[in-house]
Coordinates of C-alpha atoms in Angstrom, one line a residue:
G1 CA 91.6 134.0 78.6
Y2 CA 94.8 133.3 76.7
V3 CA 93.2 133.4 73.2
M4 CA 91.1 136.5 74.0
R5 CA 94.2 138.3 75.3
R6 CA 96.1 137.6 72.1
I7 CA 93.3 139.0 70.0
L8 CA 92.9 142.1 72.2
R9 CA 96.6 142.9 72.2
R10 CA 96.9 142.4 68.5
A11 CA 94.0 144.9 68.0
V12 CA 95.6 147.4 70.4
R13 CA 98.8 147.3 68.4
F14 CA 96.9 147.9 65.1
G15 CA 95.0 150.8 66.9
R16 CA 98.3 152.3 67.9
S17 CA 99.6 152.2 64.3
L18 CA 96.4 154.2 63.4
G19 CA 97.2 156.8 66.1
M20 CA 95.2 155.5 69.1
T21 CA 97.0 156.3 72.3
Q22 CA 94.2 155.4 74.9
P23 CA 92.0 152.3 75.4
F24 CA 89.3 152.2 72.7
I25 CA 88.1 148.7 72.1
Y26 CA 85.9 148.6 75.3
N27 CA 83.8 151.4 73.7
V28 CA 82.6 149.0 71.0
V29 CA 80.9 146.7 73.6
P30 CA 77.5 148.4 73.6
A31 CA 77.3 148.2 69.8
V32 CA 78.1 144.5 69.9
V33 CA 75.5 143.9 72.6
A34 CA 72.9 145.8 70.5
V35 CA 73.6 143.6 67.5
M36 CA 74.1 140.2 69.3
G37 CA 72.1 140.7 72.5
N38 CA 68.9 138.9 71.3
A39 CA 70.9 135.7 70.4
Y40 CA 73.2 136.0 73.5
P41 CA 71.2 137.6 76.4
E42 CA 74.1 137.0 78.8
L43 CA 76.0 139.8 77.0
E44 CA 73.6 142.4 78.1
A45 CA 73.5 141.0 81.6
D46 CA 77.3 141.1 81.9
M47 CA 78.0 144.2 79.8
A48 CA 79.5 146.2 82.6
N49 CA 81.9 143.4 83.6
I50 CA 82.8 142.8 79.9
Q51 CA 83.6 146.4 79.4
D52 CA 85.6 146.7 82.6
E53 CA 87.7 143.6 81.8
I54 CA 88.5 144.7 78.3
R55 CA 89.4 148.2 79.5
R56 CA 91.7 146.8 82.2
E57 CA 93.5 144.6 79.6
E58 CA 93.9 147.5 77.2
E59 CA 95.4 149.7 80.0
R60 CA 97.8 147.0 81.0
F61 CA 99.1 146.4 77.4
F62 CA 99.3 150.1 76.5
R63 CA 101.7 150.5 79.5
T64 CA 104.2 148.0 78.0
L65 CA 103.5 148.6 74.3
E66 CA 105.7 151.7 74.0
E67 CA 108.8 150.1 75.6
G68 CA 108.2 146.9 73.7
M69 CA 108.0 148.7 70.3
K70 CA 111.2 150.5 71.1
R71 CA 112.9 147.2 71.7
L72 CA 111.4 145.7 68.5
D73 CA 112.5 148.8 66.4
D74 CA 116.0 148.3 67.7
V75 CA 115.9 144.6 66.7
L76 CA 114.7 145.6 63.1
R77 CA 117.4 148.2 62.8
N78 CA 120.1 145.8 63.8
M79 CA 118.8 143.2 61.3
R80 CA 119.1 145.7 58.5
Q81 CA 122.7 146.5 59.5
D82 CA 123.5 142.8 59.7
G83 CA 121.7 141.8 56.5
R84 CA 119.5 139.2 58.4
A85 CA 116.1 138.3 57.0
A86 CA 114.5 136.8 60.1
I87 CA 114.0 138.0 63.7
D88 CA 115.9 135.7 66.0
G89 CA 113.6 133.2 67.8
H90 CA 115.1 133.9 71.2
E91 CA 114.6 137.7 70.6
A92 CA 111.0 137.1 69.7
F93 CA 110.5 135.1 72.9
V94 CA 112.0 137.9 75.0
L95 CA 109.5 140.3 73.4
Y96 CA 106.7 137.9 74.5
D97 CA 108.1 137.1 78.0
T98 CA 109.1 140.7 78.9
Y99 CA 106.6 142.9 77.1
G100 CA 103.7 140.5 76.5
F101 CA 104.0 140.6 72.7
P102 CA 102.3 137.4 71.3
L103 CA 104.0 135.9 68.3
D104 CA 101.2 137.2 66.1
I105 CA 102.3 140.8 66.8
V106 CA 106.0 140.2 66.2
R107 CA 105.0 138.4 63.0
D108 CA 102.8 141.2 61.8
V109 CA 105.4 143.9 62.5
A110 CA 108.1 141.8 60.8
R111 CA 106.0 141.3 57.7
E112 CA 105.2 145.0 57.5
H113 CA 109.0 145.6 57.3
G114 CA 109.7 142.8 54.9
F115 CA 111.1 140.3 57.4
T116 CA 110.1 136.9 58.9
V117 CA 110.4 135.3 62.3
D118 CA 112.4 132.3 63.3
E119 CA 109.4 130.5 64.8
V120 CA 111.2 127.2 65.4
G121 CA 113.7 129.1 67.6
Y122 CA 110.8 130.9 69.3
Q123 CA 109.1 127.6 70.2
N124 CA 112.4 126.1 71.4
A125 CA 112.9 129.1 73.8
M126 CA 109.3 128.7 75.0
A127 CA 109.9 125.0 75.6
E128 CA 113.1 125.7 77.6
Q129 CA 111.2 128.2 79.8
K130 CA 108.4 125.7 80.5
A131 CA 110.9 123.0 81.4
R132 CA 112.6 125.4 83.8
A133 CA 109.2 126.3 85.3
R134 CA 108.3 122.6 85.7
A135 CA 111.7 121.9 87.5
A136 CA 111.2 124.9 89.8
R137 CA 107.7 123.7 90.7
D138 CA 108.6 120.2 91.5
V139 CA 112.2 119.1 91.8
T140 CA 111.2 115.5 92.4
Y141 CA 109.5 115.1 89.1
V142 CA 112.5 115.4 86.8
A143 CA 111.4 115.3 83.2
E144 CA 114.4 113.4 81.9
S145 CA 114.1 110.6 84.6
V146 CA 110.3 110.3 84.1
A147 CA 110.7 110.1 80.3
K148 CA 113.3 107.3 80.8
I149 CA 110.9 105.5 83.2
A150 CA 108.1 105.8 80.7
G151 CA 110.2 104.1 78.1
H152 CA 110.7 101.1 80.3
L153 CA 107.0 100.7 80.9
D154 CA 106.0 100.1 77.2
G155 CA 103.9 97.0 77.0
L156 CA 103.0 96.9 80.7
L157 CA 99.3 97.3 81.5
P158 CA 98.5 100.6 83.2
T159 CA 98.0 100.7 87.0
T160 CA 94.5 100.1 88.2
F161 CA 93.5 102.8 90.7
V162 CA 91.3 101.5 93.6
G163 CA 91.7 104.4 96.0
Y164 CA 88.2 105.8 95.6
T165 CA 86.9 103.0 97.8
E166 CA 90.0 101.2 99.3
L167 CA 92.8 102.8 101.3
Q168 CA 94.5 99.4 102.2
V169 CA 95.1 96.7 99.6
N170 CA 97.0 93.4 99.9
E171 CA 98.4 91.1 97.3
L172 CA 99.8 93.8 94.9
K173 CA 102.6 93.0 92.5
V174 CA 105.6 95.3 92.1
L175 CA 105.9 95.7 88.3
A176 CA 109.1 97.8 88.3
V177 CA 111.5 99.7 90.6
F178 CA 113.7 102.6 89.4
D179 CA 116.3 104.8 91.0
E180 CA 116.0 108.6 91.0
E181 CA 117.7 108.8 87.5
G182 CA 115.2 106.4 86.0
N183 CA 117.3 103.3 85.9
L184 CA 115.7 99.9 86.6
T185 CA 117.1 98.6 89.9
G186 CA 116.6 96.8 93.1
A187 CA 116.9 98.9 96.2
G188 CA 118.0 98.4 99.8
T189 CA 117.5 100.3 103.1
G190 CA 117.9 104.1 102.7
S191 CA 117.4 104.1 98.9
H192 CA 115.1 106.7 97.2
V193 CA 113.1 104.9 94.6
V194 CA 110.2 105.2 92.1
L195 CA 108.1 102.1 91.9
V196 CA 105.1 100.9 89.8
L197 CA 102.4 98.6 91.1
S198 CA 99.8 96.5 89.3
Q199 CA 97.1 98.2 91.4
T200 CA 97.2 101.1 93.9
P201 CA 95.1 102.9 96.5
F202 CA 97.4 105.9 96.3
Y203 CA 95.8 108.9 94.5
A204 CA 98.2 110.5 92.0
E205 CA 98.6 114.2 92.0
G206 CA 96.1 115.8 89.7
G207 CA 93.3 118.3 89.4
G208 CA 94.9 120.4 92.1
Q209 CA 94.8 117.6 94.6
V210 CA 98.2 116.5 96.0
G211 CA 99.4 112.9 95.8
D212 CA 98.8 110.4 98.7
T213 CA 101.5 109.3 101.1
G214 CA 101.6 106.1 103.1
V215 CA 103.5 102.7 103.3
I216 CA 104.1 99.7 101.2
T217 CA 105.0 96.6 103.2
A218 CA 105.9 92.9 103.0
P219 CA 107.6 90.5 105.4
G220 CA 110.8 92.2 106.3
L221 CA 110.1 95.2 104.1
L222 CA 108.9 98.8 104.8
V223 CA 108.7 101.4 102.1
R224 CA 107.6 104.9 102.9
V225 CA 105.6 106.5 100.0
E226 CA 106.2 110.3 99.9
D227 CA 104.3 111.2 96.7
C228 CA 102.4 109.7 93.8
K229 CA 102.1 110.9 90.2
K230 CA 100.5 109.5 87.1
L231 CA 102.1 109.2 83.6
P232 CA 100.0 109.8 80.5
S233 CA 100.2 106.0 79.9
G234 CA 98.2 105.4 83.0
H235 CA 101.0 104.1 85.1
F236 CA 101.2 105.4 88.7
L237 CA 104.7 106.4 89.9
H238 CA 105.2 106.0 93.7
F239 CA 108.1 108.2 94.9
A240 CA 109.3 106.5 98.0
M241 CA 112.2 105.6 100.4
V242 CA 113.1 102.1 101.5
E243 CA 113.2 102.2 105.3
K244 CA 113.8 98.5 105.9
G245 CA 114.5 95.4 103.7
F246 CA 115.1 95.1 100.0
L247 CA 112.7 96.1 97.2
E248 CA 112.6 94.6 93.7
A249 CA 110.3 93.9 90.8
G250 CA 108.1 90.8 91.2
Q251 CA 107.5 91.1 94.9
V252 CA 104.0 90.8 96.3
V253 CA 103.3 93.6 98.7
A254 CA 100.5 95.4 100.7
A255 CA 99.9 99.1 100.2
E256 CA 98.3 101.4 102.8
V257 CA 97.4 105.1 102.3
D258 CA 97.8 107.5 105.2
A259 CA 94.1 107.6 106.0
D260 CA 94.1 110.6 108.3
R261 CA 96.0 112.7 105.8
R262 CA 93.6 111.6 102.9
R263 CA 90.6 112.5 105.0
E264 CA 91.9 116.0 105.5
I265 CA 92.6 116.3 101.8
E266 CA 89.1 115.1 101.0
K267 CA 87.5 117.7 103.3
N268 CA 89.4 120.5 101.5
H269 CA 88.7 119.2 98.0
T270 CA 84.9 119.0 98.6
A271 CA 85.1 122.4 100.2
T272 CA 86.6 123.9 97.0
H273 CA 83.5 122.7 95.2
L274 CA 81.3 124.3 97.8
A275 CA 83.3 127.6 97.7
H276 CA 83.1 127.7 93.9
K277 CA 79.3 127.5 94.1
A278 CA 79.2 130.1 96.9
L279 CA 81.4 132.5 95.0
R280 CA 79.2 132.3 91.9
A281 CA 76.1 133.0 94.2
V282 CA 77.8 136.0 95.8
L283 CA 79.8 137.6 93.0
G284 CA 78.0 136.4 89.8
T285 CA 78.0 133.7 87.2
H286 CA 81.1 135.2 85.6
V287 CA 83.1 133.4 88.3
H288 CA 84.9 130.3 87.0
Q289 CA 87.6 128.2 88.5
A290 CA 91.1 129.2 87.3
G291 CA 93.2 126.7 89.3
S292 CA 93.4 125.1 92.7
L293 CA 95.6 123.4 95.3
V294 CA 94.1 120.8 97.6
A295 CA 96.5 119.8 100.5
P296 CA 95.8 118.2 103.9
E297 CA 96.3 121.5 105.8
R298 CA 94.7 124.0 103.5
L299 CA 92.9 124.7 100.2
R300 CA 93.6 127.3 97.6
F301 CA 91.0 128.2 95.0
D302 CA 91.8 130.6 92.0
F303 CA 88.8 132.2 90.2
T304 CA 88.0 134.8 87.6
H305 CA 86.9 138.1 89.1
T306 CA 88.1 141.7 88.6
G307 CA 88.4 143.2 92.0
P308 CA 89.0 142.2 95.7
L309 CA 86.2 140.8 97.8
S310 CA 84.8 143.0 100.5
P311 CA 84.6 141.7 104.1
D312 CA 80.8 141.3 103.7
E313 CA 81.3 139.2 100.5
I314 CA 83.8 137.0 102.2
A315 CA 81.4 136.5 105.1
A316 CA 78.6 135.7 102.7
V317 CA 80.8 133.0 101.0
E318 CA 81.6 131.5 104.4
Q319 CA 78.0 131.5 105.5
I320 CA 76.8 129.7 102.3
V321 CA 79.5 127.1 102.5
N322 CA 79.0 126.4 106.3
S323 CA 75.2 126.3 105.8
E324 CA 75.6 123.7 103.1
I325 CA 78.0 121.7 105.4
G326 CA 75.2 121.9 108.0
S327 CA 72.7 120.4 105.6
S328 CA 74.5 117.0 105.9
E329 CA 73.9 116.2 102.2
D330 CA 75.6 113.2 100.6
V331 CA 78.4 113.6 98.1
T332 CA 78.1 111.2 95.2
W333 CA 80.0 110.6 92.0
R334 CA 79.4 108.6 88.8
E335 CA 80.9 108.3 85.3
M336 CA 78.8 109.4 82.4
P337 CA 79.1 110.7 78.8
I338 CA 80.4 114.3 78.8
D339 CA 77.4 115.6 76.9
E340 CA 75.1 114.2 79.6
A341 CA 77.2 115.8 82.4
K342 CA 77.1 119.2 80.7
A343 CA 73.4 118.9 80.1
L344 CA 73.0 118.5 83.9
G345 CA 74.9 121.7 84.4
A346 CA 78.2 120.2 85.6
M347 CA 81.0 122.8 85.9
A348 CA 84.2 122.0 84.0
L349 CA 87.6 123.6 84.4
F350 CA 88.4 125.9 81.5
G351 CA 91.3 124.6 79.4
E352 CA 91.1 121.1 80.9
K353 CA 91.0 118.2 78.4
Y354 CA 88.2 115.7 79.1
G355 CA 87.5 112.4 77.4
D356 CA 84.1 111.2 76.1
V357 CA 83.3 109.7 79.5
V358 CA 83.8 111.9 82.6
R359 CA 83.4 111.6 86.4
M360 CA 80.8 113.9 87.8
V361 CA 80.9 114.8 91.5
Q362 CA 77.5 115.9 92.9
V363 CA 76.5 117.4 96.2
G364 CA 73.0 116.5 97.4
D365 CA 70.4 116.4 94.6
G366 CA 72.5 118.8 92.5
W367 CA 73.4 121.8 94.7
S368 CA 76.8 121.5 93.1
R369 CA 77.9 119.5 90.1
E370 CA 81.5 119.5 88.8
L371 CA 83.6 117.3 86.5
C372 CA 86.4 116.0 88.9
G373 CA 88.6 113.0 89.2
G374 CA 89.6 113.8 92.8
T375 CA 88.6 112.2 96.1
H376 CA 85.9 113.6 98.3
V377 CA 84.0 113.2 101.6
A378 CA 80.9 110.9 101.5
N379 CA 78.8 113.6 103.3
V380 CA 79.4 117.3 103.5
S381 CA 79.0 117.2 107.3
Q382 CA 82.4 115.5 107.4
I383 CA 84.0 118.9 106.4
Q384 CA 82.8 120.2 109.8
F385 CA 83.8 123.9 109.3
F386 CA 85.0 126.2 106.6
K387 CA 87.0 129.4 107.1
V388 CA 88.5 131.9 104.6
V389 CA 92.0 132.9 105.8
S390 CA 93.0 135.1 102.9
E391 CA 91.9 136.6 99.5
S392 CA 94.2 138.3 97.0
G393 CA 94.8 139.0 93.4
I394 CA 97.3 136.9 91.4
G395 CA 97.0 138.4 87.9
G396 CA 94.7 140.2 85.6
G397 CA 91.2 139.3 86.4
V398 CA 92.2 136.3 88.6
R399 CA 91.7 136.2 92.4
R400 CA 92.9 133.7 95.0
L401 CA 91.0 132.5 98.0
E402 CA 92.7 130.4 100.7
G403 CA 90.8 128.5 103.3
V404 CA 90.9 125.8 106.0
T405 CA 88.4 123.2 107.1
G406 CA 87.8 120.8 110.1
A407 CA 90.7 120.8 112.5
G408 CA 92.5 123.4 110.3
V409 CA 89.9 125.9 111.5
I410 CA 91.0 125.2 115.1
R411 CA 94.6 125.6 114.1
H412 CA 93.7 128.9 112.6
Y413 CA 92.1 130.1 115.8
E414 CA 95.0 128.8 117.8
E415 CA 97.5 130.7 115.7
G416 CA 95.3 133.8 116.1
Q417 CA 95.1 133.2 119.8
E418 CA 98.9 133.1 120.0
K419 CA 99.3 136.3 118.1
Q420 CA 96.7 138.0 120.2
A421 CA 98.5 136.9 123.4
Q422 CA 101.7 138.6 122.2
A423 CA 99.9 141.8 121.5
G424 CA 99.6 142.7 125.2
E425 CA 97.1 143.5 127.9
Q426 CA 94.7 145.5 125.6
L427 CA 93.9 142.2 123.7
R428 CA 93.1 140.0 126.7
G429 CA 89.4 140.3 126.2
R430 CA 89.6 139.1 122.6
I431 CA 91.8 136.2 123.8
K432 CA 89.0 135.1 126.1
E433 CA 86.5 135.2 123.2
L434 CA 88.8 133.1 121.1
E435 CA 89.3 130.6 123.9
K436 CA 85.5 130.2 124.2
E437 CA 85.1 129.8 120.4
L438 CA 88.0 127.3 120.4
E439 CA 86.4 125.2 123.1
Q440 CA 83.1 125.2 121.3
L441 CA 84.9 124.1 118.1
R442 CA 86.8 121.4 119.9
S443 CA 83.6 120.0 121.4
K444 CA 81.9 120.0 118.0
L445 CA 84.9 118.5 116.3
A446 CA 85.3 115.8 118.9
A447 CA 81.6 114.9 118.6
G448 CA 82.0 114.7 114.9
E449 CA 85.0 112.4 115.1
V450 CA 83.4 109.9 117.6
E451 CA 81.3 108.1 115.0
G452 CA 84.2 107.9 112.6
L453 CA 86.4 106.3 115.2
I454 CA 83.7 103.8 116.2
A455 CA 83.2 102.9 112.5
K456 CA 86.9 101.9 112.3
A457 CA 86.7 99.6 115.4
R458 CA 88.6 96.3 115.1
E459 CA 87.8 93.1 116.8
V460 CA 90.1 90.8 118.7
G461 CA 88.9 87.8 120.7
G462 CA 85.3 88.9 120.3
V463 CA 86.1 92.3 121.8
R464 CA 85.7 95.5 119.8
V465 CA 88.7 97.8 120.0
V466 CA 88.8 101.5 119.1
A467 CA 92.3 103.1 118.8
G468 CA 93.0 106.4 117.1
T469 CA 94.2 110.0 117.3
A470 CA 91.9 112.7 118.7
P471 CA 91.4 116.3 117.5
V472 CA 91.7 117.5 121.1
A473 CA 94.9 117.9 123.0
T474 CA 94.2 118.4 126.7
M475 CA 93.9 115.4 129.0
D476 CA 90.4 116.5 130.2
D477 CA 89.1 116.8 126.6
L478 CA 90.7 113.5 125.8
R479 CA 89.0 111.8 128.8
N480 CA 85.6 113.2 127.8
M481 CA 86.0 112.0 124.2
T482 CA 87.1 108.6 125.4
D483 CA 84.2 108.3 127.8
S484 CA 81.8 109.3 125.0
I485 CA 83.1 106.6 122.7
R486 CA 83.0 104.0 125.5
T487 CA 79.3 104.9 126.2
K488 CA 78.3 104.6 122.5
L489 CA 80.3 101.4 122.0
G490 CA 78.4 99.6 124.8
S491 CA 81.0 96.9 125.1
G492 CA 84.6 97.3 124.1
V493 CA 88.0 98.9 124.7
V494 CA 89.0 102.5 123.7
V495 CA 92.5 104.0 123.5
L496 CA 92.9 107.6 122.3
G497 CA 96.1 109.6 121.9
A498 CA 96.9 113.2 121.0
V499 CA 100.0 115.3 120.4
A500 CA 100.0 118.1 123.1
G501 CA 103.3 119.8 122.2
A502 CA 106.7 119.3 120.5
D503 CA 107.7 116.6 122.9
K504 CA 104.4 115.6 124.7
V505 CA 101.8 113.0 124.0
N506 CA 98.6 112.5 126.0
L507 CA 97.0 109.0 126.2
V508 CA 93.7 107.7 127.7
A509 CA 92.4 104.1 127.9
A510 CA 88.9 103.1 128.9
V511 CA 87.2 99.7 129.3
T512 CA 83.5 99.0 129.5
P513 CA 82.3 97.5 132.8
D514 CA 81.6 94.0 131.3
L515 CA 85.3 93.6 130.3
V516 CA 87.3 95.0 133.2
K517 CA 88.0 91.5 134.5
K518 CA 89.5 90.6 131.1
V519 CA 91.3 93.9 130.1
H520 CA 92.9 96.2 132.6
A521 CA 93.0 99.8 131.3
G522 CA 95.9 100.8 133.6
N523 CA 98.1 98.0 132.4
L524 CA 97.1 98.6 128.8
I525 CA 97.9 102.3 128.8
K526 CA 101.2 101.7 130.5
Q527 CA 102.3 99.4 127.7
V528 CA 101.1 101.9 125.0
A529 CA 102.9 104.8 126.7
I530 CA 106.2 102.9 126.8
I531 CA 106.3 103.0 123.0
C532 CA 105.9 106.8 123.1
G533 CA 108.8 107.1 125.5
G534 CA 106.6 107.6 128.6
G535 CA 104.6 105.9 131.3
G536 CA 101.3 106.0 133.3
G537 CA 98.6 103.8 134.6
G538 CA 95.3 103.9 136.6
R539 CA 92.1 102.1 137.3
P540 CA 90.9 98.9 135.5
D541 CA 88.1 100.9 133.8
M542 CA 89.9 104.2 133.0
A543 CA 93.6 105.2 132.9
T544 CA 95.8 108.0 131.6
A545 CA 99.4 108.2 130.5
G546 CA 101.9 110.5 128.8
G547 CA 104.8 110.2 126.4
K548 CA 107.7 112.3 125.1
D549 CA 107.9 111.1 121.5
P550 CA 105.0 112.4 119.3
A551 CA 106.6 110.7 116.2
K552 CA 105.9 107.3 117.9
L553 CA 102.1 107.9 118.5
G554 CA 101.0 106.2 115.4
E555 CA 103.1 103.1 116.1
A556 CA 101.8 103.0 119.7
L557 CA 98.1 103.2 118.6
Q558 CA 98.7 100.5 116.0
A559 CA 100.0 98.2 118.8
V560 CA 96.8 98.5 120.8
V561 CA 94.9 95.6 119.2
G562 CA 97.8 93.3 119.8
L563 CA 98.2 94.4 123.4
V564 CA 94.5 93.8 124.1
G565 CA 94.8 90.4 122.5
S566 CA 97.6 89.6 124.9
Q567 CA 95.5 90.5 127.9
L568 CA 92.6 88.4 126.6
G569 CA 95.0 85.5 126.3

């Protein structure tokens, strides 16, 4: 779009110099189609869209052209008075930044009046603006510090990324540790650091997907990873804080990605691929990705389209995506030559630079194919649900769709439920409908999570142990889910926890009949609850408890295997 916009605006400026005061280029489209339509049949198919987009661009530029030319005439007049031969580079950039004048237009006008443009100064002003924009977008990724870090990494082999298949890796070597200003250092408790590992399971921010978080550990050491980014050299930078111990280069450590957060990100990332396909099916093949953000709690997908989506179009997009989720098709990926991927119809992000070998992500037998380096679910059924929460325009010919998946859909309904409750008595009927939908979603979500929790079961003393967080919050739902896992497990111990409020944790433990003489559910849940600042107990086969510190839930669940081992002796 950038190149075409420059060409169009330059043509509009020349048209104005010939006396044109209204959009005119779009009228030429039918003639172009008549001449080129046989060779490029898509021109005729999309002629209305092409004309509309060109007309819109002309209208936008005509609105700013008059003011911009007045500013440029003032600049030229001042230059004649001062005896200067070149338009100041900063002034040329202001004409671009404020009035949308590409450098081509400023150069053309200057040449017509016998002047030149300080293009070096223009490029410097452009670079300064980009640097300011980068700093505003991400204050943690300071260009000067990163450049300094990159200089220290010359000669070191790039980081090997293993996070497509591994979320926990042992025996990793710390290659370098830096402070926030990019200086090589060792770091103690409370220090913010940037560290480089020989290998990493942490995904580095890229392709719209946010960086992973998690922990890096060693005996006496705990480092909390808050973000991960990748240098052009292939080195992964882990932005972290030392919570315990001392970190220095040469240490051998273990790294573990926050698996729950990664799974939510993967649901949202695969959903963007499905949404892209659905948007093209509903709106037309002129739709292309123009940007994205994939975070654990939501997804954002920018795409080319001229007008807002109607409620029926949004509903159609949701229906297509949820239908594909219901197909339970596998998501696969493989590396291949870029020409082979394009021949298969893989979608690429316009403006993105790709190498000779690319990674193609495919849904099913080819329902969707995209070039993508991000992480994805193994099967579309893991996304569970998809819901569009907003659709808006963000610029000329670019729309933005925001959505949620999985448990995010439940949160969306819960937020809607809260707003409805505040609206008063006239909305009580709608609240009941939302509650019913919410219960249905919770039941489906809980059923979908059961298999995943069982798959992560660990073994201690010959006993299988399932311990994890549940997508439900009430004690009744938690008991039902625990009982379902216990039944499917056949033999084993189950402990589930859920955050039920700002200062409330619900916990349930269950033991299969063959193990109740070895493991007591009541005693087990009491010990787990203590870690969360609470208490409880119950029967040998099923027990419940509560806690007051949701921040300790993860630590409490991690302790379950050890507590079961203690009871087993």
